[in-house]
Amino acid sequence: GAGVSQSPSNKVTEKGKDVELRCDPISGHTALYWYRQRLGQGLEFLIYFQGNSAPDKSGLPSDRFSAERTGESVSTLTIQRTQQEDSAVYLCASSSNRGYEQFFGPGTRLTVL
Amino acid sequence: AQTVTQSQPEMSVQEAETVTLSCTYDTSESDYYLFWYKQPPSRQMILVIRQEAYKQQNATENRFSVNFQKAAKSFSLKISDSQLGDAAMYFCASLSLRGGNKLVFGAGTILRVKS
């Protein structure tokens, strides 16, 4: 596709449920990033993929959060046993081999009731 | 560790006027990049301008320019001839290639443009 896409656009879930958020990066981009944006705040780094491996998972806030990437393409961010503090917009970005310019998707707004 | 600080939670500018958004950063790296991103209500993060730290010349992109003061670790954004479409949240961000290529963001500045 022309840009980074994410699905769903919005997700409302109940506390304790698991959710999966999907990111489709720009075709050919080897690097993929997940960020979290709480209401009225800046973006916080969660995890970075280079190809299918994740050399930097330092931003994942707890072991309830995990992510995978397959085929050097699609990535899924999974949040288990969601809590109300997980409510945020989750943004995905991708970049080419050169690495430093990141292109963002429109984000998934997660609301945990 | 890198940190980015935006000390202006909100700014207003009259249409056609000029406004400057402030940003300071801290890093121990010598090789890094700085960015300004715009986020309208649609949530889409749009790259406005970028600056390589090794370049002394300030970056410009049409009506947008930066004042990069490396010694002071300051990276302000100037928007000239402000337009209604410039209204958005603006984020300053830094990236260190040795820091895993992750962007470190400031808290953002809401820019309001008055007609």
CSV table of C-alpha atoms in Angstrom, one decimal:
chain,number,residue,atom,x,y,z
A,1,GLY,CA,0.0,0.0,0.0
A,2,ALA,CA,0.9,3.6,-0.2
A,3,GLY,CA,1.2,4.2,3.5
A,4,VAL,CA,1.2,2.4,6.9
A,5,SER,CA,-2.2,1.0,7.7
A,6,GLN,CA,-3.5,-0.1,11.1
A,7,SER,CA,-6.6,-2.0,12.2
A,8,PRO,CA,-8.9,-1.7,13.8
A,9,SER,CA,-9.2,2.1,13.9
A,10,ASN,CA,-11.0,2.0,17.2
A,11,LYS,CA,-11.4,-0.8,19.7
A,12,VAL,CA,-13.5,-0.9,22.8
A,13,THR,CA,-13.0,-3.8,25.2
A,14,GLU,CA,-13.8,-4.8,28.7
A,15,LYS,CA,-11.2,-5.0,31.5
A,16,GLY,CA,-9.5,-8.4,31.5
A,17,LYS,CA,-10.0,-9.2,27.8
A,18,ASP,CA,-7.2,-9.7,25.4
A,19,VAL,CA,-6.8,-7.5,22.3
A,20,GLU,CA,-4.8,-7.7,19.1
A,21,LEU,CA,-3.8,-4.6,17.1
A,22,ARG,CA,-2.5,-5.0,13.6
A,23,CYS,CA,0.0,-2.9,11.6
A,24,ASP,CA,0.8,-3.2,7.9
A,25,PRO,CA,4.0,-1.2,7.1
A,26,ILE,CA,5.0,0.4,3.9
A,27,SER,CA,6.0,-2.4,1.4
A,28,GLY,CA,9.8,-2.9,1.6
A,29,HIS,CA,10.3,-1.2,4.9
A,30,THR,CA,12.5,-3.4,7.1
A,31,ALA,CA,12.0,-1.6,10.3
A,32,LEU,CA,8.8,-1.4,12.3
A,33,TYR,CA,8.0,0.5,15.5
A,34,TRP,CA,5.1,0.5,18.0
A,35,TYR,CA,4.4,3.6,20.1
A,36,ARG,CA,1.7,4.4,22.7
A,37,GLN,CA,0.1,7.8,23.1
A,38,ARG,CA,-1.9,8.5,26.2
A,39,LEU,CA,-4.5,11.2,26.0
A,40,GLY,CA,-2.9,14.7,25.7
A,41,GLN,CA,0.7,13.3,25.9
A,42,GLY,CA,3.6,12.5,23.6
A,43,LEU,CA,4.4,9.2,22.1
A,44,GLU,CA,6.1,6.5,24.2
A,45,PHE,CA,8.2,3.9,22.4
A,46,LEU,CA,7.1,0.3,22.9
A,47,ILE,CA,9.1,-2.0,20.6
A,48,TYR,CA,11.2,-2.0,17.5
A,49,PHE,CA,11.5,-4.7,14.8
A,50,GLN,CA,14.3,-5.1,12.3
A,51,GLY,CA,13.0,-7.7,9.9
A,52,ASN,CA,11.3,-10.3,12.0
A,53,SER,CA,13.4,-9.9,15.1
A,54,ALA,CA,12.9,-7.4,17.9
A,55,PRO,CA,16.3,-6.1,19.1
A,56,ASP,CA,14.6,-3.5,21.3
A,57,LYS,CA,11.7,-4.4,23.5
A,58,SER,CA,12.6,-2.0,26.2
A,59,GLY,CA,9.4,0.1,26.1
A,60,LEU,CA,6.9,-2.7,26.7
A,61,PRO,CA,5.3,-1.7,30.0
A,62,SER,CA,4.6,-5.2,31.3
A,63,ASP,CA,4.6,-8.8,30.4
A,64,ARG,CA,1.0,-8.4,29.4
A,65,PHE,CA,2.3,-6.7,26.2
A,66,SER,CA,3.8,-8.7,23.4
A,67,ALA,CA,4.4,-8.2,19.7
A,68,GLU,CA,5.4,-10.3,16.7
A,69,ARG,CA,6.2,-9.7,13.1
A,70,THR,CA,6.0,-12.2,10.3
A,71,GLY,CA,7.3,-12.2,6.8
A,72,GLU,CA,9.1,-8.9,7.4
A,73,SER,CA,5.7,-7.4,6.9
A,74,VAL,CA,2.6,-7.4,9.2
A,75,SER,CA,3.0,-6.9,12.9
A,76,THR,CA,0.6,-7.7,15.7
A,77,LEU,CA,0.7,-6.1,19.1
A,78,THR,CA,-1.2,-8.1,21.7
A,79,ILE,CA,-2.3,-6.9,25.1
A,80,GLN,CA,-3.5,-9.6,27.5
A,81,ARG,CA,-5.8,-9.1,30.4
A,82,THR,CA,-6.3,-5.4,29.5
A,83,GLN,CA,-6.4,-2.8,32.2
A,84,GLN,CA,-8.0,0.7,32.1
A,85,GLU,CA,-4.5,2.3,32.1
A,86,ASP,CA,-4.0,0.5,28.7
A,87,SER,CA,-6.4,2.9,27.2
A,88,ALA,CA,-4.5,5.0,24.6
A,89,VAL,CA,-3.8,5.4,20.9
A,90,TYR,CA,-1.4,2.8,19.6
A,91,LEU,CA,0.7,4.0,16.7
A,92,CYS,CA,2.8,2.0,14.3
A,93,ALA,CA,5.6,3.4,12.1
A,94,SER,CA,7.9,1.9,9.6
A,95,SER,CA,11.2,3.0,8.0
A,96,SER,CA,13.5,1.8,5.2
A,97,ASN,CA,17.0,0.4,5.5
A,98,ARG,CA,18.3,3.9,5.9
A,99,GLY,CA,16.5,3.9,9.1
A,100,TYR,CA,16.0,7.3,10.4
A,101,GLU,CA,12.8,8.7,8.9
A,102,GLN,CA,9.7,7.0,10.2
A,103,PHE,CA,6.3,7.0,8.6
A,104,PHE,CA,3.3,6.6,10.8
A,105,GLY,CA,0.0,4.9,10.5
A,106,PRO,CA,-3.3,6.5,11.7
A,107,GLY,CA,-3.2,4.6,15.0
A,108,THR,CA,-5.7,2.4,16.9
A,109,ARG,CA,-7.6,4.0,19.7
A,110,LEU,CA,-8.1,1.4,22.4
A,111,THR,CA,-10.6,2.0,25.2
A,112,VAL,CA,-10.7,-0.3,28.1
A,113,LEU,CA,-13.9,-0.1,30.1
B,1,ALA,CA,19.2,8.4,27.7
B,2,GLN,CA,17.7,11.0,25.5
B,3,THR,CA,15.1,13.4,26.7
B,4,VAL,CA,13.0,16.0,24.8
B,5,THR,CA,11.3,18.9,26.5
B,6,GLN,CA,8.6,21.2,25.1
B,7,SER,CA,7.8,23.9,27.6
B,8,GLN,CA,4.8,25.4,25.8
B,9,PRO,CA,1.7,23.4,26.3
B,10,GLU,CA,-0.3,25.7,24.0
B,11,MET,CA,0.4,28.5,21.6
B,12,SER,CA,-1.8,30.8,19.5
B,13,VAL,CA,-1.1,32.7,16.4
B,14,GLN,CA,-3.0,35.0,14.1
B,15,GLU,CA,-3.5,33.8,10.5
B,16,ALA,CA,-0.6,35.1,8.3
B,17,GLU,CA,1.6,35.8,11.3
B,18,THR,CA,4.7,34.0,12.5
B,19,VAL,CA,5.0,31.7,15.5
B,20,THR,CA,7.9,29.9,17.1
B,21,LEU,CA,7.6,26.6,19.0
B,22,SER,CA,10.3,25.8,21.5
B,23,CYS,CA,12.1,22.5,22.1
B,24,THR,CA,15.1,21.5,24.1
B,25,TYR,CA,16.7,18.1,24.2
B,26,ASP,CA,19.4,16.2,26.0
B,27,THR,CA,21.6,13.5,24.6
B,28,SER,CA,25.1,12.1,25.1
B,29,GLU,CA,25.3,10.9,21.5
B,30,SER,CA,27.2,12.8,18.8
B,31,ASP,CA,25.2,11.3,15.9
B,32,TYR,CA,21.5,12.0,16.2
B,33,TYR,CA,18.6,13.5,14.3
B,34,LEU,CA,15.9,15.9,15.3
B,35,PHE,CA,12.3,16.1,14.0
B,36,TRP,CA,9.2,18.1,14.2
B,37,TYR,CA,5.9,16.2,13.7
B,38,LYS,CA,2.5,17.6,13.3
B,39,GLN,CA,-0.6,15.7,14.6
B,40,PRO,CA,-4.0,17.1,13.5
B,41,PRO,CA,-7.2,15.8,15.1
B,42,SER,CA,-7.1,12.9,12.6
B,43,ARG,CA,-4.2,11.4,14.7
B,44,GLN,CA,-2.0,11.0,11.6
B,45,MET,CA,1.6,11.9,12.5
B,46,ILE,CA,3.0,14.0,9.7
B,47,LEU,CA,6.7,14.8,9.4
B,48,VAL,CA,7.2,18.6,9.1
B,49,ILE,CA,10.9,19.0,9.1
B,50,ARG,CA,14.1,17.1,10.1
B,51,GLN,CA,17.6,18.2,11.0
B,52,GLU,CA,20.8,16.1,11.0
B,53,ALA,CA,22.9,17.0,14.0
B,54,TYR,CA,26.1,17.1,12.0
B,55,LYS,CA,24.7,19.8,9.7
B,56,GLN,CA,25.2,23.3,10.8
B,57,GLN,CA,22.8,24.8,8.4
B,58,ASN,CA,19.2,25.1,9.7
B,59,ALA,CA,16.7,23.0,7.8
B,60,THR,CA,13.8,24.7,5.9
B,61,GLU,CA,10.7,23.4,4.2
B,62,ASN,CA,8.6,26.1,2.6
B,63,ARG,CA,7.0,28.0,5.5
B,64,PHE,CA,8.7,25.9,8.1
B,65,SER,CA,12.2,26.4,9.4
B,66,VAL,CA,14.2,25.5,12.4
B,67,ASN,CA,16.7,27.3,14.6
B,68,PHE,CA,19.1,24.5,15.6
B,69,GLN,CA,21.5,25.6,18.4
B,70,LYS,CA,23.6,22.5,19.0
B,71,ALA,CA,25.6,23.8,21.9
B,72,ALA,CA,22.5,24.9,23.7
B,73,LYS,CA,20.6,21.7,22.7
B,74,SER,CA,17.8,23.8,21.4
B,75,PHE,CA,15.6,23.0,18.3
B,76,SER,CA,12.8,25.5,17.8
B,77,LEU,CA,10.3,25.5,14.9
B,78,LYS,CA,9.3,28.7,13.1
B,79,ILE,CA,6.1,28.7,11.1
B,80,SER,CA,5.8,31.7,8.8
B,81,ASP,CA,2.6,33.0,7.2
B,82,SER,CA,0.5,30.8,9.5
B,83,GLN,CA,-2.5,29.1,7.9
B,84,LEU,CA,-5.7,27.7,9.4
B,85,GLY,CA,-4.5,24.2,8.4
B,86,ASP,CA,-1.4,24.6,10.6
B,87,ALA,CA,-3.6,24.2,13.7
B,88,ALA,CA,-2.6,20.9,15.3
B,89,MET,CA,-0.4,19.4,18.0
B,90,TYR,CA,3.3,19.7,17.3
B,91,PHE,CA,5.8,17.2,18.6
B,92,CYS,CA,9.5,17.6,18.8
B,93,ALA,CA,11.5,14.3,18.7
B,94,SER,CA,15.0,13.1,18.7
B,95,LEU,CA,16.5,9.9,17.3
B,96,SER,CA,19.9,8.4,18.0
B,97,LEU,CA,21.2,5.7,15.7
B,98,ARG,CA,23.0,4.1,18.6
B,99,GLY,CA,19.8,4.2,20.6
B,100,GLY,CA,18.0,1.6,18.5
B,101,ASN,CA,16.4,4.1,16.1
B,102,LYS,CA,13.5,4.8,18.4
B,103,LEU,CA,12.1,8.3,18.4
B,104,VAL,CA,11.9,10.1,21.8
B,105,PHE,CA,9.1,12.6,21.9
B,106,GLY,CA,8.4,15.7,23.8
B,107,ALA,CA,4.9,16.3,25.4
B,108,GLY,CA,3.7,18.4,22.5
B,109,THR,CA,2.5,21.9,21.9
B,110,ILE,CA,-1.0,22.6,20.8
B,111,LEU,CA,-1.0,25.3,18.1
B,112,ARG,CA,-4.2,27.3,17.6
B,113,VAL,CA,-4.5,29.6,14.5
B,114,LYS,CA,-7.0,32.5,14.8
B,115,SER,CA,-8.7,33.9,11.7
